[in-house]
mmCIF file of C-alpha atoms in Angstrom:
data_model
loop_
_atom_site.group_PDB
_atom_site.id
_atom_site.type_symbol
_atom_site.label_atom_id
_atom_site.label_comp_id
_atom_site.label_asym_id
_atom_site.label_seq_id
_atom_site.Cartn_x
_atom_site.Cartn_y
_atom_site.Cartn_z
ATOM 1 C CA UNK Z 20 55.284 -4.672 9.511
ATOM 2 C CA UNK Z 21 52.204 -5.481 11.572
ATOM 3 C CA UNK Z 22 50.128 -8.525 10.672
ATOM 4 C CA UNK Z 23 47.234 -9.778 12.802
ATOM 5 C CA UNK Z 24 46.292 -13.233 11.517
ATOM 6 C CA UNK Z 25 44.171 -14.545 14.360
ATOM 7 C CA UNK Z 26 41.686 -16.435 12.255
ATOM 8 C CA UNK Z 27 38.196 -16.598 13.731
ATOM 9 C CA UNK Z 28 36.537 -19.949 14.536
ATOM 10 C CA UNK Z 29 34.353 -20.660 11.580
ATOM 11 C CA UNK Z 30 31.719 -23.080 10.361
ATOM 12 C CA UNK Z 31 32.043 -22.426 6.641
ATOM 13 C CA UNK Z 32 28.743 -24.090 5.738
ATOM 14 C CA UNK Z 33 26.810 -21.850 8.128
ATOM 15 C CA UNK Z 34 28.813 -18.812 6.965
ATOM 16 C CA UNK Z 35 27.867 -19.426 3.323
ATOM 17 C CA UNK Z 36 24.208 -19.820 4.304
ATOM 18 C CA UNK Z 37 24.390 -16.487 6.125
ATOM 19 C CA UNK Z 38 26.113 -14.980 3.096
ATOM 20 C CA UNK Z 39 23.164 -15.936 0.896
ATOM 21 C CA UNK Z 40 20.836 -14.023 3.217
ATOM 22 C CA UNK Z 41 22.899 -10.880 2.841
ATOM 23 C CA UNK Z 42 23.995 -11.497 -0.736
ATOM 24 C CA UNK Z 43 21.402 -9.607 -2.746
ATOM 25 C CA UNK Z 44 21.369 -6.744 -0.272
ATOM 26 C CA UNK Z 45 25.141 -6.334 -0.465
ATOM 27 C CA UNK Z 46 25.354 -6.745 -4.225
ATOM 28 C CA UNK Z 47 22.469 -4.426 -5.056
ATOM 29 C CA UNK Z 48 23.004 -1.509 -2.699
ATOM 30 C CA UNK Z 49 21.354 0.912 -5.107
ATOM 31 C CA UNK Z 50 21.378 3.913 -2.821
ATOM 32 C CA UNK Z 51 25.124 4.450 -3.335
ATOM 33 C CA UNK Z 52 26.067 4.129 0.352
ATOM 34 C CA UNK Z 53 28.894 1.651 -0.276
ATOM 35 C CA UNK Z 54 30.393 3.748 -3.056
ATOM 36 C CA UNK Z 55 30.396 6.758 -0.767
ATOM 37 C CA UNK Z 56 32.167 4.757 1.936
ATOM 38 C CA UNK Z 57 34.936 3.492 -0.386
ATOM 39 C CA UNK Z 58 35.413 7.007 -1.769
ATOM 40 C CA UNK Z 59 35.552 8.371 1.787
ATOM 41 C CA UNK Z 60 38.106 5.730 2.772
ATOM 42 C CA UNK Z 61 40.316 6.653 -0.185
ATOM 43 C CA UNK Z 62 40.226 10.344 0.795
ATOM 44 C CA UNK Z 63 40.598 9.715 4.520
ATOM 45 C CA UNK Z 64 43.696 7.509 4.157
ATOM 46 C CA UNK Z 65 45.001 9.176 0.974
ATOM 47 C CA UNK Z 66 45.186 5.899 -0.955
ATOM 48 C CA UNK Z 67 44.477 5.240 -4.657
ATOM 49 C CA UNK Z 68 42.370 2.082 -4.105
ATOM 50 C CA UNK Z 69 39.606 1.195 -1.663
ATOM 51 C CA UNK Z 70 37.302 -1.817 -1.942
ATOM 52 C CA UNK Z 71 34.457 -3.593 -0.148
ATOM 53 C CA UNK Z 72 34.853 -7.301 -0.858
ATOM 54 C CA UNK Z 73 32.586 -10.239 -0.080
ATOM 55 C CA UNK Z 74 34.448 -13.532 0.304
ATOM 56 C CA UNK Z 75 32.603 -16.284 -1.549
ATOM 57 C CA UNK Z 76 33.536 -19.921 -2.122
ATOM 58 C CA UNK Z 77 36.354 -19.316 -4.613
ATOM 59 C CA UNK Z 78 36.577 -15.561 -5.129
ATOM 60 C CA UNK Z 79 36.224 -12.117 -3.568
ATOM 61 C CA UNK Z 80 33.299 -10.234 -5.081
ATOM 62 C CA UNK Z 81 33.854 -6.482 -5.119
ATOM 63 C CA UNK Z 82 30.503 -4.889 -4.338
ATOM 64 C CA UNK Z 83 32.101 -1.443 -4.259
ATOM 65 C CA UNK Z 84 35.472 -0.280 -5.472
ATOM 66 C CA UNK Z 85 37.341 2.982 -5.781
ATOM 67 C CA UNK Z 86 40.323 3.191 -8.154
ATOM 68 C CA UNK Z 87 39.932 -0.376 -9.442
ATOM 69 C CA UNK Z 88 38.108 -1.695 -12.518
ATOM 70 C CA UNK Z 89 37.775 -5.405 -11.774
ATOM 71 C CA UNK Z 90 34.592 -6.766 -10.181
ATOM 72 C CA UNK Z 91 36.065 -9.905 -8.590
ATOM 73 C CA UNK Z 92 39.356 -11.375 -7.412
ATOM 74 C CA UNK Z 93 39.737 -15.118 -7.954
ATOM 75 C CA UNK Z 94 41.473 -17.423 -5.473
ATOM 76 C CA UNK Z 95 44.259 -19.757 -6.447
ATOM 77 C CA UNK Z 96 42.975 -23.303 -7.186
ATOM 78 C CA UNK Z 97 42.299 -25.229 -4.005
ATOM 79 C CA UNK Z 98 42.604 -22.179 -1.773
ATOM 80 C CA UNK Z 99 39.884 -22.196 0.939
ATOM 81 C CA UNK Z 100 37.767 -19.110 1.532
ATOM 82 C CA UNK Z 101 38.723 -19.250 5.199
ATOM 83 C CA UNK Z 102 42.238 -18.151 4.252
ATOM 84 C CA UNK Z 103 40.805 -14.767 3.214
ATOM 85 C CA UNK Z 104 38.928 -14.109 6.459
ATOM 86 C CA UNK Z 105 40.282 -12.404 9.597
ATOM 87 C CA UNK Z 106 38.751 -11.748 12.968
ATOM 88 C CA UNK Z 107 40.533 -8.419 13.467
ATOM 89 C CA UNK Z 108 42.233 -5.895 11.159
ATOM 90 C CA UNK Z 109 44.728 -7.430 8.750
ATOM 91 C CA UNK Z 110 47.554 -4.988 7.999
ATOM 92 C CA UNK Z 111 50.514 -5.573 5.660
ATOM 93 C CA UNK Z 112 52.790 -2.536 5.784
ATOM 94 C CA UNK Z 113 55.125 -3.756 3.038
ATOM 95 C CA UNK Z 114 53.833 -6.391 0.601
ATOM 96 C CA UNK Z 115 57.269 -7.021 -0.877
ATOM 97 C CA UNK Z 116 58.284 -8.922 2.252
ATOM 98 C CA UNK Z 117 54.976 -10.745 2.848
ATOM 99 C CA UNK Z 118 54.233 -14.122 1.306
ATOM 100 C CA UNK Z 119 50.727 -14.575 2.714
ATOM 101 C CA UNK Z 120 47.879 -16.003 0.595
ATOM 102 C CA UNK Z 121 45.782 -12.839 0.803
ATOM 103 C CA UNK Z 122 48.742 -10.715 -0.284
ATOM 104 C CA UNK Z 123 49.365 -12.916 -3.326
ATOM 105 C CA UNK Z 124 45.667 -12.903 -4.219
ATOM 106 C CA UNK Z 125 45.325 -9.111 -4.026
ATOM 107 C CA UNK Z 126 48.615 -8.480 -5.807
ATOM 108 C CA UNK Z 127 47.402 -10.494 -8.786
ATOM 109 C CA UNK Z 128 44.760 -7.804 -9.455
ATOM 110 C CA UNK Z 129 46.358 -4.624 -8.080
ATOM 111 C CA UNK Z 130 49.535 -3.910 -9.985
ATOM 112 C CA UNK Z 131 52.344 -2.328 -7.970
ATOM 113 C CA UNK Z 132 50.669 -2.861 -4.600
ATOM 114 C CA UNK Z 133 52.967 -1.908 -1.754
ATOM 115 C CA UNK Z 134 50.591 -1.805 1.224
ATOM 116 C CA UNK Z 135 47.119 -2.910 2.226
ATOM 117 C CA UNK Z 136 44.954 -3.013 5.324
ATOM 118 C CA UNK Z 137 41.543 -4.547 5.852
ATOM 119 C CA UNK Z 138 38.858 -4.504 8.536
ATOM 120 C CA UNK Z 139 36.469 -7.485 8.663
ATOM 121 C CA UNK Z 140 32.739 -7.258 7.956
ATOM 122 C CA UNK Z 141 31.160 -9.174 10.854
ATOM 123 C CA UNK Z 142 27.405 -9.822 11.099
ATOM 124 C CA UNK Z 143 25.494 -9.571 14.369
ATOM 125 C CA UNK Z 144 25.524 -13.410 14.453
ATOM 126 C CA UNK Z 145 29.330 -13.409 14.245
ATOM 127 C CA UNK Z 146 29.728 -14.473 10.611
ATOM 128 C CA UNK Z 147 32.557 -12.894 8.596
ATOM 129 C CA UNK Z 148 31.364 -11.786 5.157
ATOM 130 C CA UNK Z 149 34.585 -10.218 3.920
ATOM 131 C CA UNK Z 150 36.288 -6.915 4.468
ATOM 132 C CA UNK Z 151 36.822 -3.238 3.723
ATOM 133 C CA UNK Z 152 40.337 -2.842 2.308
ATOM 134 C CA UNK Z 153 42.502 0.158 1.529
ATOM 135 C CA UNK Z 154 45.476 -0.318 -0.835
ATOM 136 C CA UNK Z 155 48.502 1.908 -1.526
ATOM 137 C CA UNK Z 156 51.340 1.721 -4.063
ATOM 138 C CA UNK Z 157 53.961 2.439 -1.446
ATOM 139 C CA UNK Z 158 54.696 0.786 1.934
ATOM 140 C CA UNK Z 159 53.253 2.693 4.874
ATOM 141 C CA UNK Z 160 52.405 2.453 8.580
ATOM 142 C CA UNK Z 161 49.007 2.938 10.209
ATOM 143 C CA UNK Z 162 48.718 4.361 13.675
ATOM 144 C CA UNK Z 163 46.086 3.335 16.213
ATOM 145 C CA UNK Z 164 43.784 6.153 15.134
ATOM 146 C CA UNK Z 165 43.972 5.029 11.496
ATOM 147 C CA UNK Z 166 43.119 1.459 12.480
ATOM 148 C CA UNK Z 167 40.151 2.665 14.548
ATOM 149 C CA UNK Z 168 38.906 4.760 11.602
ATOM 150 C CA UNK Z 169 39.118 1.750 9.273
ATOM 151 C CA UNK Z 170 37.178 -0.403 11.735
ATOM 152 C CA UNK Z 171 34.532 2.290 12.096
ATOM 153 C CA UNK Z 172 34.044 2.429 8.323
ATOM 154 C CA UNK Z 173 33.662 -1.359 8.214
ATOM 155 C CA UNK Z 174 31.150 -1.100 11.048
ATOM 156 C CA UNK Z 175 29.115 1.422 9.027
ATOM 157 C CA UNK Z 176 29.109 -0.937 6.049
ATOM 158 C CA UNK Z 177 27.677 -3.749 8.170
ATOM 159 C CA UNK Z 178 25.106 -1.540 9.865
ATOM 160 C CA UNK Z 179 23.866 -0.514 6.424
ATOM 161 C CA UNK Z 180 23.635 -4.173 5.400
ATOM 162 C CA UNK Z 181 21.927 -5.212 8.646
ATOM 163 C CA UNK Z 182 19.458 -2.362 8.313
ATOM 164 C CA UNK Z 183 18.619 -3.434 4.753
ATOM 165 C CA UNK Z 184 18.135 -7.019 5.845
ATOM 166 C CA UNK Z 185 15.815 -5.993 8.679
ATOM 167 C CA UNK Z 186 13.798 -3.775 6.324
ATOM 168 C CA UNK Z 187 13.654 -6.553 3.744
ATOM 169 C CA UNK Z 188 12.420 -9.087 6.296
ATOM 170 C CA UNK Z 189 9.845 -6.633 7.617
ATOM 171 C CA UNK Z 190 8.615 -5.892 4.102
ATOM 172 C CA UNK Z 191 8.468 -9.595 3.270
ATOM 173 C CA UNK Z 192 6.407 -10.237 6.405
ATOM 174 C CA UNK Z 193 4.052 -7.376 5.525
ATOM 175 C CA UNK Z 194 3.625 -8.816 2.029
ATOM 176 C CA UNK Z 195 2.952 -12.295 3.455
ATOM 177 C CA UNK Z 196 0.427 -10.891 5.921
ATOM 178 C CA UNK Z 197 -1.251 -8.880 3.170
ATOM 179 C CA UNK Z 198 -1.441 -11.944 0.929
ATOM 180 C CA UNK Z 199 -2.922 -14.002 3.767
ATOM 181 C CA UNK Z 200 -5.445 -11.286 4.591
ATOM 182 C CA UNK Z 201 -6.358 -10.940 0.922
ATOM 183 C CA UNK Z 202 -6.895 -14.693 0.667
ATOM 184 C CA UNK Z 203 -9.089 -14.646 3.756
ATOM 185 C CA UNK Z 204 -10.989 -11.629 2.449
ATOM 186 C CA UNK Z 205 -11.567 -13.301 -0.922
ATOM 187 C CA UNK Z 206 -12.768 -16.476 0.773
ATOM 188 C CA UNK Z 207 -15.171 -14.440 2.904
ATOM 189 C CA UNK Z 208 -16.359 -12.561 -0.187
ATOM 190 C CA UNK Z 209 -17.003 -15.839 -2.001
ATOM 191 C CA UNK Z 210 -19.021 -17.139 0.967
ATOM 192 C CA UNK Z 211 -21.035 -13.908 1.162
ATOM 193 C CA UNK Z 212 -21.639 -13.942 -2.596
ATOM 194 C CA UNK Z 213 -22.733 -17.584 -2.542
ATOM 195 C CA UNK Z 214 -25.072 -17.044 0.408
ATOM 196 C CA UNK Z 215 -26.515 -13.883 -1.110
ATOM 197 C CA UNK Z 216 -27.311 -15.612 -4.390
ATOM 198 C CA UNK Z 217 -28.942 -18.478 -2.493
ATOM 199 C CA UNK Z 218 -31.089 -16.006 -0.516
ATOM 200 C CA UNK Z 219 -32.255 -14.025 -3.544
ATOM 201 C CA UNK Z 220 -34.192 -16.888 -5.147
ATOM 202 C CA UNK Z 221 -36.577 -17.613 -2.238
ATOM 203 C CA UNK Z 222 -36.841 -13.913 -1.434
ATOM 204 C CA UNK Z 223 -37.915 -13.073 -5.000
ATOM 205 C CA UNK Z 224 -40.510 -15.844 -4.722
ATOM 206 C CA UNK Z 225 -41.833 -14.343 -1.458
ATOM 207 C CA UNK Z 226 -42.077 -10.878 -3.037
ATOM 208 C CA UNK Z 227 -43.781 -12.310 -6.090
ATOM 209 C CA UNK Z 228 -46.424 -14.162 -4.087
ATOM 210 C CA UNK Z 229 -46.999 -11.096 -1.876
ATOM 211 C CA UNK Z 230 -47.612 -8.957 -4.988
ATOM 212 C CA UNK Z 231 -50.052 -11.556 -6.334
ATOM 213 C CA UNK Z 232 -51.902 -11.530 -3.009
ATOM 214 C CA UNK Z 233 -52.023 -7.724 -3.154
ATOM 215 C CA UNK Z 234 -53.666 -7.847 -6.604
ATOM 216 C CA UNK Z 235 -55.882 -10.869 -5.816
ATOM 217 C CA UNK Z 236 -59.561 -11.240 -6.577
ATOM 218 C CA UNK Z 237 -61.398 -10.805 -4.306
ATOM 219 C CA UNK Z 238 -59.087 -8.071 -2.977
ATOM 220 C CA UNK Z 239 -57.518 -8.567 0.456
ATOM 221 C CA UNK Z 240 -59.246 -7.255 3.543
ATOM 222 C CA UNK Z 241 -57.814 -4.129 5.214
ATOM 223 C CA UNK Z 242 -55.977 -6.233 7.823
ATOM 224 C CA UNK Z 243 -54.640 -8.580 5.123
ATOM 225 C CA UNK Z 244 -53.553 -5.592 3.030
ATOM 226 C CA UNK Z 245 -51.605 -4.185 5.990
ATOM 227 C CA UNK Z 246 -49.863 -7.530 6.513
ATOM 228 C CA UNK Z 247 -48.997 -7.805 2.808
ATOM 229 C CA UNK Z 248 -47.557 -4.288 2.836
ATOM 230 C CA UNK Z 249 -45.340 -5.254 5.791
ATOM 231 C CA UNK Z 250 -44.176 -8.354 3.902
ATOM 232 C CA UNK Z 251 -43.368 -6.295 0.798
ATOM 233 C CA UNK Z 252 -41.638 -3.513 2.718
ATOM 234 C CA UNK Z 253 -39.469 -5.950 4.665
ATOM 235 C CA UNK Z 254 -38.794 -8.025 1.547
ATOM 236 C CA UNK Z 255 -37.647 -5.083 -0.548
ATOM 237 C CA UNK Z 256 -35.463 -3.892 2.301
ATOM 238 C CA UNK Z 257 -33.893 -7.341 2.670
ATOM 239 C CA UNK Z 258 -33.344 -7.528 -1.094
ATOM 240 C CA UNK Z 259 -31.522 -4.173 -1.048
ATOM 241 C CA UNK Z 260 -29.283 -5.489 1.734
ATOM 242 C CA UNK Z 261 -28.470 -8.619 -0.260
ATOM 243 C CA UNK Z 262 -27.644 -6.488 -3.299
ATOM 244 C CA UNK Z 263 -25.279 -4.365 -1.195
ATOM 245 C CA UNK Z 264 -23.549 -7.500 0.084
ATOM 246 C CA UNK Z 265 -23.194 -8.769 -3.475
ATOM 247 C CA UNK Z 266 -21.681 -5.445 -4.571
ATOM 248 C CA UNK Z 267 -19.205 -5.569 -1.704
ATOM 249 C CA UNK Z 268 -18.227 -9.164 -2.463
ATOM 250 C CA UNK Z 269 -17.869 -8.439 -6.187
ATOM 251 C CA UNK Z 270 -15.538 -5.493 -5.509
ATOM 252 C CA UNK Z 271 -13.393 -7.538 -3.089
ATOM 253 C CA UNK Z 272 -13.060 -10.402 -5.558
ATOM 254 C CA UNK Z 273 -12.350 -8.107 -8.507
ATOM 255 C CA UNK Z 274 -15.390 -9.364 -10.410
ATOM 256 C CA UNK Z 275 -17.261 -6.043 -10.578
ATOM 257 C CA UNK Z 276 -17.183 -4.606 -14.093
ATOM 258 C CA UNK Z 277 -16.632 -0.922 -14.751
ATOM 259 C CA UNK Z 278 -17.691 1.183 -17.740
ATOM 260 C CA UNK Z 279 -16.513 4.763 -17.301
ATOM 261 C CA UNK Z 280 -17.641 7.427 -19.747
ATOM 262 C CA UNK Z 281 -17.898 11.250 -19.682
ATOM 263 C CA UNK Z 282 -21.163 12.103 -17.891
ATOM 264 C CA UNK Z 283 -22.898 15.491 -17.652
ATOM 265 C CA UNK Z 284 -23.111 15.880 -13.888
ATOM 266 C CA UNK Z 285 -26.195 18.105 -13.819
ATOM 267 C CA UNK Z 286 -28.197 15.386 -15.605
ATOM 268 C CA UNK Z 287 -27.046 12.730 -13.138
ATOM 269 C CA UNK Z 288 -28.058 14.936 -10.203
ATOM 270 C CA UNK Z 289 -31.473 15.631 -11.749
ATOM 271 C CA UNK Z 290 -32.177 11.921 -12.075
ATOM 272 C CA UNK Z 291 -31.063 11.304 -8.483
ATOM 273 C CA UNK Z 292 -33.275 14.166 -7.304
ATOM 274 C CA UNK Z 293 -36.274 12.588 -9.004
ATOM 275 C CA UNK Z 294 -35.612 9.237 -7.337
ATOM 276 C CA UNK Z 295 -35.330 10.569 -3.776
ATOM 277 C CA UNK Z 296 -37.828 13.450 -3.971
ATOM 278 C CA UNK Z 297 -40.657 11.406 -2.445
ATOM 279 C CA UNK Z 298 -38.462 10.389 0.514
ATOM 280 C CA UNK Z 299 -37.544 14.049 1.116
ATOM 281 C CA UNK Z 300 -41.220 15.035 1.083
ATOM 282 C CA UNK Z 301 -42.128 12.189 3.433
ATOM 283 C CA UNK Z 302 -39.400 13.286 5.902
ATOM 284 C CA UNK Z 303 -40.247 17.008 5.449
ATOM 285 C CA UNK Z 304 -36.696 17.786 4.307
ATOM 286 C CA UNK Z 305 -36.032 20.462 1.684
ATOM 287 C CA UNK Z 306 -33.657 19.458 -1.115
ATOM 288 C CA UNK Z 307 -31.443 22.064 -2.826
ATOM 289 C CA UNK Z 308 -29.262 21.057 -5.777
ATOM 290 C CA UNK Z 309 -27.079 23.834 -7.184
ATOM 291 C CA UNK Z 310 -26.991 24.037 -10.967
ATOM 292 C CA UNK Z 311 -24.187 26.064 -12.467
ATOM 293 C CA UNK Z 312 -24.215 27.665 -15.889
ATOM 294 C CA UNK Z 313 -21.068 25.945 -17.123
ATOM 295 C CA UNK Z 314 -21.489 22.237 -17.916
ATOM 296 C CA UNK Z 315 -19.375 19.927 -15.786
ATOM 297 C CA UNK Z 316 -18.497 16.432 -16.953
ATOM 298 C CA UNK Z 317 -17.071 13.619 -14.853
ATOM 299 C CA UNK Z 318 -15.510 10.309 -15.833
ATOM 300 C CA UNK Z 319 -17.495 7.601 -14.081
ATOM 301 C CA UNK Z 320 -19.681 4.541 -14.425
ATOM 302 C CA UNK Z 321 -23.191 6.005 -14.669
ATOM 303 C CA UNK Z 322 -24.990 3.275 -12.724
ATOM 304 C CA UNK Z 323 -22.414 3.136 -9.947
ATOM 305 C CA UNK Z 324 -22.164 6.937 -9.621
ATOM 306 C CA UNK Z 325 -25.948 7.117 -9.237
ATOM 307 C CA UNK Z 326 -25.790 4.365 -6.618
ATOM 308 C CA UNK Z 327 -23.194 6.349 -4.658
ATOM 309 C CA UNK Z 328 -25.154 9.612 -4.845
ATOM 310 C CA UNK Z 329 -28.493 7.980 -4.012
ATOM 311 C CA UNK Z 330 -26.999 6.358 -0.912
ATOM 312 C CA UNK Z 331 -25.450 9.627 0.308
ATOM 313 C CA UNK Z 332 -28.617 11.626 -0.422
ATOM 314 C CA UNK Z 333 -30.801 9.008 1.254
ATOM 315 C CA UNK Z 334 -28.661 9.098 4.404
ATOM 316 C CA UNK Z 335 -28.682 12.912 4.418
ATOM 317 C CA UNK Z 336 -32.489 12.853 4.330
ATOM 318 C CA UNK Z 337 -33.066 9.916 6.715
ATOM 319 C CA UNK Z 338 -30.789 11.245 9.448
ATOM 320 C CA UNK Z 339 -31.825 14.888 9.137
ATOM 321 C CA UNK Z 340 -34.012 16.862 11.505
ATOM 322 C CA UNK Z 341 -37.670 17.665 10.903
ATOM 323 C CA UNK Z 342 -37.867 20.567 8.440
ATOM 324 C CA UNK Z 343 -34.135 20.336 7.725
ATOM 325 C CA UNK Z 344 -32.206 20.945 4.514
ATOM 326 C CA UNK Z 345 -30.013 18.937 2.196
ATOM 327 C CA UNK Z 346 -27.787 20.966 -0.131
ATOM 328 C CA UNK Z 347 -25.828 19.526 -3.055
ATOM 329 C CA UNK Z 348 -22.970 21.508 -4.617
ATOM 330 C CA UNK Z 349 -20.144 20.668 -6.974
ATOM 331 C CA UNK Z 350 -16.972 22.321 -8.200
ATOM 332 C CA UNK Z 351 -13.843 21.468 -10.157
ATOM 333 C CA UNK Z 352 -10.342 21.771 -8.749
ATOM 334 C CA UNK Z 353 -6.908 22.054 -10.308
ATOM 335 C CA UNK Z 354 -5.993 18.440 -9.580
ATOM 336 C CA UNK Z 355 -8.395 17.230 -12.273
ATOM 337 C CA UNK Z 356 -11.159 16.148 -9.907
ATOM 338 C CA UNK Z 357 -14.741 17.293 -9.449
ATOM 339 C CA UNK Z 358 -15.931 17.475 -5.849
ATOM 340 C CA UNK Z 359 -19.604 16.787 -5.122
ATOM 341 C CA UNK Z 360 -20.639 17.862 -1.618
ATOM 342 C CA UNK Z 361 -23.844 16.799 0.127
ATOM 343 C CA UNK Z 362 -24.530 18.901 3.225
ATOM 344 C CA UNK Z 363 -27.265 18.133 5.748
ATOM 345 C CA UNK Z 364 -28.592 19.821 8.883
ATOM 346 C CA UNK Z 365 -28.761 16.677 10.974
ATOM 347 C CA UNK Z 366 -27.315 15.965 14.453
ATOM 348 C CA UNK Z 367 -23.747 15.723 13.155
ATOM 349 C CA UNK Z 368 -21.051 13.221 14.077
ATOM 350 C CA UNK Z 369 -18.384 13.083 16.755
ATOM 351 C CA UNK Z 370 -14.754 12.382 15.844
ATOM 352 C CA UNK Z 371 -15.101 8.890 17.297
ATOM 353 C CA UNK Z 372 -18.134 8.227 15.094
ATOM 354 C CA UNK Z 373 -16.284 9.546 12.018
ATOM 355 C CA UNK Z 374 -13.375 7.175 12.726
ATOM 356 C CA UNK Z 375 -15.795 4.205 12.596
ATOM 357 C CA UNK Z 376 -17.945 5.536 9.781
ATOM 358 C CA UNK Z 377 -16.750 3.181 7.052
ATOM 359 C CA UNK Z 378 -16.577 0.033 9.190
ATOM 360 C CA UNK Z 379 -19.075 -2.606 8.016
ATOM 361 C CA UNK Z 380 -22.228 -3.179 10.087
ATOM 362 C CA UNK Z 381 -21.477 -0.228 12.349
ATOM 363 C CA UNK Z 382 -24.518 2.046 12.722
ATOM 364 C CA UNK Z 383 -22.796 4.430 15.125
ATOM 365 C CA UNK Z 384 -25.233 3.777 17.960
ATOM 366 C CA UNK Z 385 -28.372 4.313 15.844
ATOM 367 C CA UNK Z 386 -29.524 0.711 16.067
ATOM 368 C CA UNK Z 387 -32.358 1.720 18.402
ATOM 369 C CA UNK Z 388 -33.525 4.555 16.139
ATOM 370 C CA UNK Z 389 -36.581 4.582 13.914
ATOM 371 C CA UNK Z 390 -34.582 4.473 10.673
ATOM 372 C CA UNK Z 391 -33.767 1.130 9.117
ATOM 373 C CA UNK Z 392 -30.163 0.432 8.253
ATOM 374 C CA UNK Z 393 -27.380 -2.122 8.398
ATOM 375 C CA UNK Z 394 -24.224 -0.038 8.394
ATOM 376 C CA UNK Z 395 -23.001 -1.515 5.122
ATOM 377 C CA UNK Z 396 -24.250 1.158 2.705
ATOM 378 C CA UNK Z 397 -21.359 3.565 3.291
ATOM 379 C CA UNK Z 398 -18.858 0.709 3.059
ATOM 380 C CA UNK Z 399 -20.138 -0.185 -0.407
ATOM 381 C CA UNK Z 400 -20.267 3.510 -1.340
ATOM 382 C CA UNK Z 401 -16.618 3.968 -0.371
ATOM 383 C CA UNK Z 402 -15.548 0.898 -2.317
ATOM 384 C CA UNK Z 403 -17.507 1.971 -5.397
ATOM 385 C CA UNK Z 404 -16.125 5.515 -5.479
ATOM 386 C CA UNK Z 405 -12.556 4.256 -4.990
ATOM 387 C CA UNK Z 406 -13.164 1.605 -7.657
ATOM 388 C CA UNK Z 407 -13.887 4.475 -10.076
ATOM 389 C CA UNK Z 408 -10.652 6.259 -9.138
ATOM 390 C CA UNK Z 409 -12.272 8.700 -6.714
ATOM 391 C CA UNK Z 410 -12.270 9.426 -3.016
ATOM 392 C CA UNK Z 411 -14.829 9.987 -0.275
ATOM 393 C CA UNK Z 412 -14.654 11.980 2.949
ATOM 394 C CA UNK Z 413 -16.761 13.695 5.594
ATOM 395 C CA UNK Z 414 -16.699 16.851 7.665
ATOM 396 C CA UNK Z 415 -19.092 17.192 10.568
ATOM 397 C CA UNK Z 416 -19.998 19.260 13.603
ATOM 398 C CA UNK Z 417 -22.212 17.978 16.384
ATOM 399 C CA UNK Z 418 -25.646 19.701 16.465
ATOM 400 C CA UNK Z 419 -24.823 21.506 13.192
ATOM 401 C CA UNK Z 420 -24.742 18.849 10.494
ATOM 402 C CA UNK Z 421 -22.478 16.829 8.212
ATOM 403 C CA UNK Z 422 -21.029 17.264 4.744
ATOM 404 C CA UNK Z 423 -20.170 14.124 2.813
ATOM 405 C CA UNK Z 424 -18.066 14.722 -0.283
ATOM 406 C CA UNK Z 425 -16.822 12.605 -3.143
ATOM 407 C CA UNK Z 426 -14.073 13.444 -5.600
ATOM 408 C CA UNK Z 427 -14.639 12.076 -9.103
ATOM 409 C CA UNK Z 428 -12.244 12.456 -12.056
ATOM 410 C CA UNK Z 429 -13.243 15.400 -14.254
ATOM 411 C CA UNK Z 430 -13.725 14.780 -17.957
ATOM 412 C CA UNK Z 431 -13.900 16.684 -21.212
ATOM 413 C CA UNK Z 432 -17.315 16.765 -22.931
ATOM 414 C CA UNK Z 433 -17.670 13.912 -25.438
ATOM 415 C CA UNK Z 434 -16.939 14.868 -29.033
ATOM 416 C CA UNK Z 435 -19.611 13.984 -31.568
ATOM 417 C CA UNK Z 436 -18.594 13.407 -35.161
ATOM 418 C CA UNK Z 437 -20.609 15.149 -37.832
ATOM 419 C CA UNK Z 438 -21.390 13.072 -40.900
ATOM 420 C CA UNK Z 439 -20.227 14.839 -44.032
#
């Protein structure tokens, strides 16, 4: 009979605190790893019972067992948990001649036990959580190779637990960081929303007075008219920027409402074409919108879908070349989405520019150009299309042009009831 009872130095209070950290991970190992290990141990050593036990204050909790029905083994009253813990393998070759506390405790649950051996489950901090035990009905002897195999299996159990704990801590930190970032983002959105609302009131007053001056009697002089037009142009541009900021803040805070209904896409595109036709003529850009014979419906918020399309069409016209083309096409795919593609013949984008395309206030080096812009329009567009359950992307070649596409959920045509 070989018994190694060199009990490890132990601070039981600290051990129980460590046990709580590992507790839920050990008890809820849902991937089946522990069950595979106990089954492997039973086959490897040709024994009827194999268990992974966690030593708690007054009992051994069986987190995995093979050949045994019970889920816990209670200690005798007053028996300390430290009596169940061993620094190195504990081997009892014949239980009939052993009167140890662990032997008595195990024998109370495993009828006819003649042999058992256990390897401790030691954490990287040196705390003993319990053990991996194999149990036989008959006395037997383990050789050095058997003992090494048992220790290796116990090592695998602890590596699985340590890995789960590391993953859990990493995930918890990611969740905390995400929550902190979300809080910061919401606070920023509230500040932007508050500032934007405060700016709209005086700006509307400025636009109103400028319009009154434009329609005044006597009418303004040519130089005054030019100045008023500059005021109005700048004012309307600033108002559009404020509205974009408000949209962005509303999406971030979850306050933006959504009313999605089946929409006939060709009608939406016609209305968008009407709204941007004058800009295309001013920039000498030809606009081509494909119209297919079969009606195509999409599930979207009409106002927000128009806002998305108008922004993409406006950019395709503004950043095109003189005498260029803008082509709009759409098609349905098998994934239940309708793709709307807007292709231009502008200067195109580099991969570096594409990677920064949806960053707020990034104009991709066009700040010195003749076209007004803030770099927030595409950010709002992306948020709006994703808010409606869609997706946006871009494909581009330098000196050839760019194709911006959006995927919108397809929809069945609305059914109209006929009054009988």
